[in-house]
Amino acid sequence: MTVSVNAPVLMPMWMIVVAVAGLILVAAWLLRSLLVTRRDQSREVGDIPMAPSERGQWVERVETAARRFTAGETDLRGLHLELASAVRGFAAARSGEDITTVTVREILDMSATTGPDDVEDRLRLVRRHRRPLDANPLGHVGELLAVWEQPSFDRDPEAAAEEAVSEAREVVTRW
């Protein structure tokens, strides 16, 4: 009795083409999802060095706002607006980002944080404590601006003004 061995049946070519095409599609999908969900590094905030004379101009703006409040030329809200303008200008000069027209949430979003990552959680904490909590300089500025938005009608405007001026001084002298 003779046994005949049949030739092996090969896989059709179309199956190989479909498998390779599927692998290419999966690789493209993975690459796209990694590139799209990657953190946007284009908005990374720098830390530009500042000459003492330039820093002195920002300190002088803070002192001018404090003198105007002490002389009665402006109220607490006006003081907060002047200090916010000075601190925003200073932070823009130090960070290289134009933050003079962005919202507090946008400032907090672009700054690296030492606190909660969620901007709303940060704002809730800051408003509850009524002082900035972030150690990151730009985050500190954003939180400080959020604090200054709230107390337009403070019970003790002199104490609130003194605290606001000292916080603004700290920002322009330490960062």
Tab-separated table of C-alpha atoms in Angstrom:
chain	number	residue	atom	x	y	z
A	1	MET	CA	0.000	0.000	0.000
A	2	THR	CA	1.345	3.322	-0.926
A	3	VAL	CA	0.655	6.413	1.040
A	4	SER	CA	0.582	9.593	-0.846
A	5	VAL	CA	1.371	12.816	0.901
A	6	ASN	CA	-0.502	15.840	-0.242
A	7	ALA	CA	1.293	19.141	-0.706
A	8	PRO	CA	0.684	21.632	2.144
A	9	VAL	CA	-1.985	24.242	1.628
A	10	LEU	CA	-0.449	27.692	1.807
A	11	MET	CA	-2.116	30.745	3.315
A	12	PRO	CA	-3.749	32.915	0.677
A	13	MET	CA	-1.851	36.092	-0.164
A	14	TRP	CA	-4.809	38.331	0.681
A	15	MET	CA	-4.627	37.222	4.348
A	16	ILE	CA	-0.993	38.360	4.607
A	17	VAL	CA	-1.860	41.725	3.028
A	18	VAL	CA	-4.765	42.234	5.481
A	19	ALA	CA	-2.566	41.317	8.473
A	20	VAL	CA	0.200	43.748	7.435
A	21	ALA	CA	-2.342	46.504	6.749
A	22	GLY	CA	-3.922	45.891	10.160
A	23	LEU	CA	-0.549	46.125	11.887
A	24	ILE	CA	0.209	49.395	10.077
A	25	LEU	CA	-3.188	50.821	11.101
A	26	VAL	CA	-2.705	49.849	14.754
A	27	ALA	CA	0.799	51.359	14.797
A	28	ALA	CA	-0.488	54.590	13.203
A	29	TRP	CA	-3.356	54.778	15.705
A	30	LEU	CA	-0.986	54.304	18.667
A	31	LEU	CA	1.457	56.899	17.343
A	32	ARG	CA	-1.347	59.401	16.726
A	33	SER	CA	-2.847	58.888	20.194
A	34	LEU	CA	0.553	59.385	21.817
A	35	LEU	CA	1.222	62.576	19.857
A	36	VAL	CA	-2.250	64.055	20.373
A	37	THR	CA	-2.474	63.356	24.106
A	38	ARG	CA	1.102	64.425	24.867
A	39	ARG	CA	1.311	67.512	27.102
A	40	ASP	CA	1.675	70.707	25.105
A	41	GLN	CA	5.232	71.861	25.722
A	42	SER	CA	4.892	74.975	23.581
A	43	ARG	CA	3.385	76.901	26.518
A	44	GLU	CA	6.171	76.050	28.955
A	45	VAL	CA	6.909	79.118	31.000
A	46	GLY	CA	10.470	80.285	31.320
A	47	ASP	CA	12.257	82.088	34.104
A	48	ILE	CA	13.982	85.078	32.528
A	49	PRO	CA	16.628	86.722	34.730
A	50	MET	CA	15.984	90.346	35.648
A	51	ALA	CA	18.476	93.125	36.324
A	52	PRO	CA	18.188	94.842	39.724
A	53	SER	CA	17.372	98.185	38.098
A	54	GLU	CA	14.496	96.642	36.154
A	55	ARG	CA	13.254	94.893	39.292
A	56	GLY	CA	13.403	98.257	41.085
A	57	GLN	CA	10.933	99.698	38.569
A	58	TRP	CA	8.399	97.021	39.511
A	59	VAL	CA	8.998	97.588	43.232
A	60	GLU	CA	8.408	101.290	42.640
A	61	ARG	CA	5.072	100.552	40.948
A	62	VAL	CA	3.987	98.568	44.001
A	63	GLU	CA	5.131	101.353	46.341
A	64	THR	CA	3.301	103.980	44.248
A	65	ALA	CA	0.071	101.982	44.506
A	66	ALA	CA	0.570	101.690	48.290
A	67	ARG	CA	1.192	105.448	48.628
A	68	ARG	CA	-1.919	106.234	46.580
A	69	PHE	CA	-4.025	104.056	48.889
A	70	THR	CA	-2.480	105.550	52.034
A	71	ALA	CA	-3.116	109.074	50.732
A	72	GLY	CA	-6.764	108.188	50.112
A	73	GLU	CA	-6.516	108.658	46.348
A	74	THR	CA	-7.828	105.142	45.730
A	75	ASP	CA	-9.924	102.571	47.555
A	76	LEU	CA	-9.155	98.911	48.285
A	77	ARG	CA	-10.508	97.768	44.922
A	78	GLY	CA	-8.387	100.361	43.104
A	79	LEU	CA	-5.338	99.255	45.081
A	80	HIS	CA	-5.948	95.628	44.123
A	81	LEU	CA	-6.304	96.613	40.470
A	82	GLU	CA	-3.049	98.623	40.518
A	83	LEU	CA	-1.184	95.836	42.308
A	84	ALA	CA	-2.600	93.250	39.901
A	85	SER	CA	-1.404	95.338	36.955
A	86	ALA	CA	2.078	95.646	38.445
A	87	VAL	CA	2.345	91.967	39.371
A	88	ARG	CA	1.022	90.852	35.968
A	89	GLY	CA	3.564	93.072	34.210
A	90	PHE	CA	6.368	91.788	36.401
A	91	ALA	CA	5.329	88.152	35.871
A	92	ALA	CA	5.143	88.735	32.113
A	93	ALA	CA	8.679	90.156	32.151
A	94	ARG	CA	9.991	87.208	34.188
A	95	SER	CA	8.123	84.411	32.419
A	96	GLY	CA	8.290	85.607	28.823
A	97	GLU	CA	4.538	85.020	28.469
A	98	ASP	CA	2.093	87.846	27.864
A	99	ILE	CA	-0.115	87.333	30.903
A	100	THR	CA	-1.369	90.911	31.047
A	101	THR	CA	-4.653	89.960	29.390
A	102	VAL	CA	-5.160	86.296	30.299
A	103	THR	CA	-7.531	85.097	33.000
A	104	VAL	CA	-6.481	83.736	36.370
A	105	ARG	CA	-7.514	80.239	35.276
A	106	GLU	CA	-5.281	80.491	32.197
A	107	ILE	CA	-2.333	81.599	34.339
A	108	LEU	CA	-2.889	78.677	36.705
A	109	ASP	CA	-3.259	76.319	33.757
A	110	MET	CA	0.044	77.368	32.156
A	111	SER	CA	2.027	77.263	35.401
A	112	ALA	CA	3.478	74.134	36.892
A	113	THR	CA	2.072	73.605	40.345
A	114	THR	CA	3.140	72.253	43.686
A	115	GLY	CA	-0.517	71.840	44.658
A	116	PRO	CA	-3.519	70.118	43.091
A	117	ASP	CA	-3.368	69.748	39.304
A	118	ASP	CA	-7.016	70.722	38.818
A	119	VAL	CA	-7.364	74.507	38.454
A	120	GLU	CA	-10.799	74.601	40.107
A	121	ASP	CA	-9.517	72.679	43.146
A	122	ARG	CA	-6.618	75.123	43.442
A	123	LEU	CA	-8.960	78.115	43.266
A	124	ARG	CA	-11.276	76.637	45.914
A	125	LEU	CA	-8.350	76.081	48.292
A	126	VAL	CA	-6.916	79.538	47.681
A	127	ARG	CA	-10.241	81.290	48.185
A	128	ARG	CA	-10.936	79.304	51.349
A	129	HIS	CA	-7.534	80.205	52.856
A	130	ARG	CA	-7.586	83.736	51.350
A	131	ARG	CA	-3.897	83.534	50.464
A	132	PRO	CA	-1.783	81.960	47.690
A	133	LEU	CA	-0.555	78.444	48.446
A	134	ASP	CA	1.591	77.566	45.409
A	135	ALA	CA	5.384	77.619	45.679
A	136	ASN	CA	5.781	77.920	41.898
A	137	PRO	CA	6.261	81.658	41.143
A	138	LEU	CA	3.788	81.935	38.265
A	139	GLY	CA	1.248	79.764	40.075
A	140	HIS	CA	1.718	81.978	43.132
A	141	VAL	CA	0.981	85.067	41.012
A	142	GLY	CA	-2.167	83.481	39.563
A	143	GLU	CA	-3.407	82.515	43.005
A	144	LEU	CA	-2.590	85.973	44.361
A	145	LEU	CA	-4.674	87.544	41.589
A	146	ALA	CA	-7.540	85.188	42.486
A	147	VAL	CA	-7.360	86.326	46.119
A	148	TRP	CA	-7.402	89.981	45.069
A	149	GLU	CA	-10.517	89.438	42.944
A	150	GLN	CA	-12.623	88.624	45.987
A	151	PRO	CA	-12.295	91.171	48.835
A	152	SER	CA	-13.631	94.323	47.195
A	153	PHE	CA	-15.634	95.089	50.334
A	154	ASP	CA	-13.405	93.899	53.136
A	155	ARG	CA	-14.315	94.677	56.758
A	156	ASP	CA	-10.837	95.994	57.471
A	157	PRO	CA	-9.600	97.624	54.250
A	158	GLU	CA	-6.351	98.885	55.819
A	159	ALA	CA	-5.337	95.377	56.920
A	160	ALA	CA	-6.330	93.904	53.550
A	161	ALA	CA	-4.378	96.651	51.770
A	162	GLU	CA	-1.312	96.105	53.952
A	163	GLU	CA	-1.423	92.372	53.309
A	164	ALA	CA	-1.888	92.868	49.536
A	165	VAL	CA	1.032	95.315	49.337
A	166	SER	CA	3.335	93.015	51.314
A	167	GLU	CA	2.408	90.057	49.083
A	168	ALA	CA	3.051	92.134	45.943
A	169	ARG	CA	6.402	93.269	47.357
A	170	GLU	CA	7.307	89.673	48.062
A	171	VAL	CA	6.524	88.630	44.476
A	172	VAL	CA	8.605	91.378	42.840
A	173	THR	CA	11.550	91.036	45.233
A	174	ARG	CA	11.820	87.241	45.577
A	175	TRP	CA	10.969	85.857	42.134
